[in-house]
Coordinates of C-alpha atoms in Angstrom, one line a residue:
M295 CA 2.2 -24.7 9.1
Y296 CA -0.3 -25.3 11.8
L297 CA -3.4 -24.3 10.9
G298 CA -4.9 -21.5 14.1
T299 CA -4.6 -18.2 14.6
Y300 CA -2.3 -15.9 13.4
N301 CA -1.2 -12.7 15.3
L302 CA -1.4 -9.2 13.3
I303 CA 1.6 -7.3 14.6
G304 CA 1.1 -3.4 13.0
S305 CA -0.7 -0.2 13.5
E306 CA -4.3 0.5 12.7
L307 CA -1.8 4.2 10.9
S308 CA 0.0 1.6 8.7
M309 CA -0.5 1.2 5.3
F310 CA 1.1 -2.0 5.0
T311 CA -0.7 -3.4 8.4
R312 CA -3.7 -2.8 6.9
K313 CA -3.3 -4.5 3.0
L314 CA -2.5 -7.8 4.8
E315 CA -5.1 -6.7 8.1
A316 CA -7.6 -6.1 4.2
Q317 CA -5.5 -9.9 3.1
L318 CA -6.1 -11.4 6.4
R319 CA -10.2 -9.9 6.3
Y320 CA -11.2 -10.8 2.8
Q321 CA -9.9 -14.8 2.6
N322 CA -11.6 -14.9 5.6
I323 CA -8.1 -15.9 7.5
P324 CA -8.7 -16.4 11.6
H325 CA -6.4 -13.4 13.6
R326 CA -5.7 -11.3 15.8
W327 CA -4.8 -7.1 16.1
K328 CA -1.8 -7.2 18.5
F329 CA -0.2 -3.9 18.2
K330 CA 3.2 -2.6 17.7
S331 CA 3.9 -1.2 21.3
T332 CA 6.4 0.1 23.1
D333 CA 6.6 -2.2 25.7
I334 CA 6.6 -5.2 24.0
G335 CA 8.9 -3.6 19.7
A336 CA 11.9 -4.0 21.4
E337 CA 11.4 -8.4 21.5
L338 CA 9.6 -7.9 18.1
E339 CA 12.9 -6.5 16.4
K340 CA 15.4 -9.3 18.6
R341 CA 12.3 -11.7 16.7
A342 CA 12.0 -10.5 13.8
G343 CA 15.4 -9.4 12.5
T344 CA 13.7 -6.2 11.2
R345 CA 12.5 -2.7 12.9
F346 CA 9.4 -2.4 10.1
I347 CA 5.7 -3.6 10.7
P348 CA 2.8 -5.5 9.5
L349 CA 5.1 -8.2 11.5
L350 CA 2.2 -12.0 10.9
E351 CA 3.4 -14.4 13.4
T352 CA 1.6 -17.4 11.8
P353 CA -0.1 -19.9 14.1
D354 CA 3.3 -22.0 14.6
G355 CA 5.1 -19.2 16.1
W356 CA 7.0 -17.6 12.5
L357 CA 7.3 -14.3 12.9
I358 CA 7.5 -13.6 9.3
H359 CA 7.6 -9.8 7.6
D360 CA 7.0 -8.8 3.7
T361 CA 3.8 -8.3 2.4
I362 CA 5.3 -8.4 -1.2
S363 CA 5.7 -11.8 -0.6
I364 CA 3.6 -12.9 2.4
G365 CA 0.6 -12.1 0.0
P366 CA 1.2 -15.1 -2.8
M367 CA 2.3 -17.3 0.3
L368 CA -1.3 -16.9 1.7
S369 CA -3.1 -17.3 -1.6
E370 CA -1.8 -19.8 -1.9
R371 CA -2.4 -21.2 1.4
F372 CA -5.9 -20.1 2.0
D373 CA -6.6 -21.5 -1.7
E374 CA -10.4 -21.4 -1.4
A375 CA -10.7 -18.1 -1.9
P376 CA -8.4 -17.6 -3.7
V377 CA -6.8 -13.9 -4.5
L378 CA -4.1 -14.8 -7.2
P379 CA -5.6 -15.0 -10.4
S380 CA -4.8 -17.8 -12.5
T381 CA -4.5 -16.7 -16.1
P382 CA -1.8 -14.4 -17.6
V383 CA -2.3 -11.0 -18.3
Q384 CA -4.8 -10.9 -15.3
R385 CA -2.1 -12.2 -13.1
A386 CA 0.2 -10.5 -14.4
A387 CA -1.7 -6.9 -14.6
C388 CA -2.1 -8.0 -10.1
F389 CA 1.4 -7.8 -9.9
I390 CA 2.0 -5.3 -11.0
L391 CA -0.8 -2.4 -10.3
E392 CA 0.2 -4.5 -6.3
D393 CA 4.0 -2.7 -7.7
S394 CA 3.1 0.8 -8.7
L395 CA 0.7 0.7 -5.8
N396 CA 3.0 0.2 -3.0
H397 CA 6.2 2.6 -4.1
W398 CA 4.2 5.5 -5.9
F399 CA 1.0 5.5 -2.7
P400 CA 3.4 6.9 0.1
R401 CA 4.0 10.0 -1.5
H402 CA 0.7 10.6 -1.1
A403 CA 0.6 9.2 2.7
L404 CA 3.7 10.6 3.8
H405 CA 3.2 14.1 2.3
S406 CA -0.7 14.7 3.8
R407 CA 0.1 13.2 7.0
W408 CA 3.9 14.4 7.8
I409 CA 3.4 17.4 5.6
D410 CA 0.5 20.0 8.0
L411 CA 1.1 20.5 12.0
D412 CA -2.7 20.0 12.1
N413 CA -3.1 17.0 10.5
A414 CA 0.0 15.1 12.3
I415 CA -1.1 16.0 15.5
D416 CA -3.9 14.8 14.7
A417 CA -2.7 11.4 13.5
G418 CA -0.2 11.7 16.8
K419 CA -3.1 10.9 18.1
G420 CA -3.2 7.2 17.0
F421 CA 0.4 6.3 16.7
G422 CA 0.0 6.8 20.7
A423 CA -3.0 5.8 21.1
N424 CA -1.3 1.7 19.2
M425 CA 1.9 2.4 20.7
L426 CA 1.8 3.9 24.3
L427 CA -1.5 2.4 25.2
S428 CA -2.4 -0.7 23.3
K429 CA -5.3 0.9 22.5
S430 CA -7.3 1.4 19.2
V431 CA -8.0 3.7 17.5
D432 CA -11.6 3.5 17.7
D433 CA -11.2 3.5 21.6
E434 CA -12.7 6.6 23.4
L435 CA -9.5 7.6 26.0
T436 CA -9.4 9.1 29.1
D437 CA -7.6 12.4 29.9
E438 CA -4.5 10.8 31.3
E439 CA -4.3 8.7 28.5
A440 CA -5.2 11.7 26.2
A441 CA -2.7 14.0 27.6
K442 CA 0.3 11.3 27.8
V443 CA -0.5 10.9 23.4
A444 CA -0.7 14.6 22.9
G445 CA 2.6 14.9 22.0
M446 CA 3.1 11.8 19.7
G447 CA 2.7 14.2 16.8
K448 CA 4.9 16.9 16.4
M449 CA 7.6 14.6 18.1
M450 CA 6.9 11.7 14.8
R451 CA 7.3 15.1 12.3
D452 CA 9.5 16.3 13.6
S453 CA 12.3 13.1 14.1
F454 CA 10.1 10.8 10.9
G455 CA 8.2 12.5 9.2
L456 CA 9.1 15.7 7.3
G457 CA 12.2 13.4 6.9
A458 CA 10.1 11.1 4.8
C459 CA 8.7 12.8 2.8
D460 CA 11.3 14.4 2.0
V461 CA 12.7 10.5 0.7
Q462 CA 9.5 10.5 -1.8
G463 CA 10.2 14.0 -3.2
A464 CA 7.1 15.4 -1.9
G465 CA 7.9 18.3 0.3
A466 CA 5.7 21.2 1.4
D467 CA 7.3 23.0 -1.8
K468 CA 4.9 20.0 -3.8
A469 CA 2.0 20.1 -1.6
E470 CA -0.3 21.7 -5.2
E471 CA 1.5 18.2 -7.5
V472 CA 0.9 15.6 -4.6
Q473 CA -2.6 16.9 -4.4
S474 CA -3.3 17.1 -7.8
D475 CA -2.0 14.0 -9.2
F476 CA -3.9 12.4 -5.6
D477 CA -6.7 13.6 -7.4
T478 CA -6.1 12.5 -11.1
M479 CA -5.9 8.6 -9.4
M480 CA -8.7 9.3 -7.2
G481 CA -10.9 10.3 -9.7
L482 CA -9.3 7.6 -12.2
F483 CA -10.5 5.4 -9.1
K484 CA -13.8 5.9 -9.4
Q485 CA -14.9 5.9 -12.6
H486 CA -13.8 2.3 -12.8
F487 CA -15.5 1.1 -9.8
A488 CA -18.4 2.4 -10.5
T489 CA -18.4 -0.8 -13.0
H490 CA -16.7 -2.8 -11.3
D491 CA -16.5 -4.5 -7.6
F492 CA -12.9 -4.6 -7.1
L493 CA -9.7 -4.1 -9.8
L494 CA -9.7 -6.9 -11.7
G495 CA -14.1 -7.7 -11.9
D496 CA -15.8 -8.5 -8.9
R497 CA -13.5 -10.7 -6.4
A498 CA -10.9 -9.0 -5.2
C499 CA -6.7 -9.8 -5.6
I500 CA -4.0 -9.0 -3.8
A501 CA -4.0 -5.2 -5.6
D502 CA -7.3 -4.4 -3.8
F503 CA -5.8 -4.5 -1.2
A504 CA -2.5 -2.9 -1.9
L505 CA -5.5 0.2 -2.7
V506 CA -7.2 -0.6 0.8
G507 CA -4.0 0.1 2.6
P508 CA -3.5 3.1 1.8
S509 CA -7.3 3.8 2.4
K510 CA -7.8 2.8 5.6
A511 CA -5.1 4.0 7.0
H512 CA -4.3 7.0 5.7
Y513 CA -6.7 8.0 3.1
L514 CA -9.9 7.5 5.1
Q515 CA -8.8 8.5 8.1
D516 CA -7.0 11.9 8.4
P517 CA -8.2 14.7 8.6
L518 CA -6.0 16.2 5.6
P519 CA -6.5 13.7 2.3
L520 CA -10.6 12.9 3.8
S521 CA -11.3 16.4 3.3
W522 CA -9.4 16.8 -0.7
L523 CA -11.2 12.9 -1.1
K524 CA -14.7 15.3 -1.0
E525 CA -13.8 17.3 -2.4
K526 CA -13.9 16.0 -5.3
D527 CA -16.3 13.8 -3.9
N528 CA -14.0 10.4 -4.1
D529 CA -14.7 9.9 -0.4
A530 CA -17.8 7.5 -0.3
M531 CA -16.1 5.5 -3.4
L532 CA -12.9 4.8 -1.6
D533 CA -15.4 3.8 1.7
A534 CA -17.3 1.8 -0.7
H535 CA -14.3 -0.3 -1.8
V536 CA -12.8 -0.5 1.3
K537 CA -15.8 -2.3 2.8
R538 CA -16.4 -5.0 -0.2
V539 CA -12.3 -6.2 0.6
Y540 CA -13.7 -6.1 4.9
D541 CA -16.9 -7.8 4.1
D542 CA -14.8 -10.7 2.9
D543 CA -14.8 -12.9 0.0
E544 CA -18.5 -14.1 -1.7
A545 CA -17.8 -18.0 -2.8
G546 CA -18.6 -18.2 -6.1
K547 CA -17.3 -14.6 -8.1
T548 CA -14.7 -14.3 -9.9
Y549 CA -12.2 -12.4 -12.9
L550 CA -13.6 -11.0 -16.2
P551 CA -13.8 -14.1 -18.1
D552 CA -11.2 -15.3 -20.9
D553 CA -8.5 -13.6 -18.7
R554 CA -9.5 -10.1 -19.7
I555 CA -8.8 -6.4 -18.0
P556 CA -11.3 -4.8 -17.7
D557 CA -11.3 -1.3 -20.3
T558 CA -11.4 1.5 -17.4
L559 CA -8.2 -0.4 -16.3
I560 CA -6.4 0.3 -19.2
P561 CA -6.1 4.3 -18.2
I562 CA -4.5 3.6 -13.7
L563 CA -2.2 1.2 -16.2
E564 CA -0.6 3.8 -18.2
H565 CA -0.6 6.4 -14.6
A566 CA 1.1 3.4 -12.8
K567 CA 3.5 3.7 -17.1
S568 CA 3.8 7.5 -16.9
N569 CA 4.0 8.6 -12.9
Y570 CA 5.6 5.4 -11.4
Q571 CA 7.6 3.2 -13.2
P572 CA 10.0 6.5 -14.0
F573 CA 10.4 7.5 -10.6
A574 CA 11.5 3.5 -9.8
K575 CA 13.5 3.9 -12.8
A576 CA 15.8 6.4 -12.1
S577 CA 15.3 5.6 -8.3
I578 CA 17.0 2.4 -8.7
Q579 CA 19.3 3.1 -10.9
A580 CA 20.8 6.0 -9.1
A581 CA 21.0 3.7 -6.4
M582 CA 23.2 1.1 -8.7
R583 CA 25.3 3.9 -9.1
G584 CA 26.0 4.7 -5.4
E585 CA 24.0 7.9 -5.7
K586 CA 21.6 9.0 -2.5
T587 CA 19.3 11.2 -4.5
F588 CA 18.7 11.8 -7.9
N589 CA 16.3 14.1 -10.0
L590 CA 13.2 14.0 -12.5
D591 CA 10.1 15.5 -13.7
L592 CA 7.1 13.6 -14.6
G593 CA 5.1 16.2 -16.5
H594 CA 5.2 19.5 -13.3
G595 CA 7.3 20.2 -12.3
E596 CA 11.2 18.5 -11.2
F597 CA 11.6 16.9 -8.0
T598 CA 15.1 15.9 -6.1
A599 CA 13.6 12.5 -3.7
R600 CA 16.2 9.4 -2.4
S601 CA 17.2 6.6 -3.9
M602 CA 16.4 3.3 -3.0
K603 CA 17.6 0.1 -3.5
R604 CA 14.3 -2.1 -1.4
L605 CA 12.7 -0.6 -5.0
D606 CA 14.5 -3.4 -7.2
K607 CA 13.8 -5.7 -5.1
A608 CA 10.6 -5.1 -5.6
R609 CA 10.5 -4.8 -8.9
L610 CA 12.6 -8.3 -9.5
H611 CA 9.9 -9.8 -7.5
V612 CA 8.0 -9.1 -9.8
R613 CA 10.2 -10.3 -12.9
D614 CA 9.6 -13.7 -11.1
E615 CA 6.2 -13.9 -11.1
L616 CA 5.8 -12.4 -14.9
Q617 CA 8.7 -15.8 -15.9
G618 CA 7.1 -17.9 -17.6
L619 CA 3.2 -16.2 -18.6
A620 CA 2.8 -15.6 -21.8
L621 CA 2.1 -12.2 -22.4
G622 CA 3.2 -11.6 -25.8
G623 CA 0.9 -9.5 -27.9
S624 CA -1.1 -8.5 -24.5
V625 CA -2.9 -5.4 -23.5
L626 CA -0.1 -5.7 -21.0
E627 CA 2.7 -5.4 -24.0
E628 CA 0.9 -3.0 -25.8
L629 CA 0.5 -0.6 -23.2
G630 CA 4.3 -0.8 -22.6
V631 CA 3.7 -1.7 -18.9
L632 CA 5.9 -5.3 -18.6
A633 CA 9.2 -2.9 -20.1
L634 CA 9.8 -2.1 -16.7
Y635 CA 10.5 -5.7 -15.7
E636 CA 11.8 -7.6 -18.4
E637 CA 15.5 -7.0 -17.5
E638 CA 17.7 -8.7 -14.8
Q639 CA 19.4 -5.2 -14.2
L640 CA 18.0 -1.5 -15.0

């Protein structure tokens, strides 16, 4: 691909758009924002072959998507600021954490955005600014512009948001469970970031971007999850992590020496093993059986979610990355977080 400036196409309220933005900024990759607005949406979808965001337009005009594959590509291409460890245990941990954060956080992000009508209305203003006006969420709107986007939140909640919560098994009846798990996870990150700047030490990896994405697009943006953060005094911690990533790479910063995993990362990996991984396995197996939904109890009461084949695609991506890494006897093997990725078919 040619050198030059990339176009980041998406929405400021999209966790995966913000995830990709985090990597572009940390690696100091030249880029500019381009909102996927209604006047160019159909053309972009035709070119890209997908309606999903983000899209990344390369300097030579290629339009690519899926942050799972874009992340390693950019890390390799801009290797003066790598965001993938070269040692086996840290590299494997990075991909395992990315997979978990990519696909577990949507439960909290979607629930907190769409279940509460007032929060949905607030989010709709941001979506409307991007999609209808090609303006940033930080831009002031005129009275006429504000009126134009006023109904966006309720419309999106009714047509998409509530259904998306049901897909994740995170409907209104699971409010207490979702917030409790969110608080637990934020507590684990707070403990970790008290002694480390990033997940694997003093420099960011792709998994850090998977944390920044929902934090920037949802948790620090929307009133409801922001109130959850403030209740537990976790807002400053999360905001500081986002700012460290957005301030871009510092030359000479490294991951922990000797391929070590921070002790404070162990509870985060254990949480993934006990929550996301059984969720993913149940979802994938139900999809393979041709079942549209599955029931699961993670210790807080049974819930029903939609089976998702795409979780297996993500799992196999991690499996491919782990092939050939020397992980026998590692802390990851001892924790049991490798098992989900060891089989070609679940």
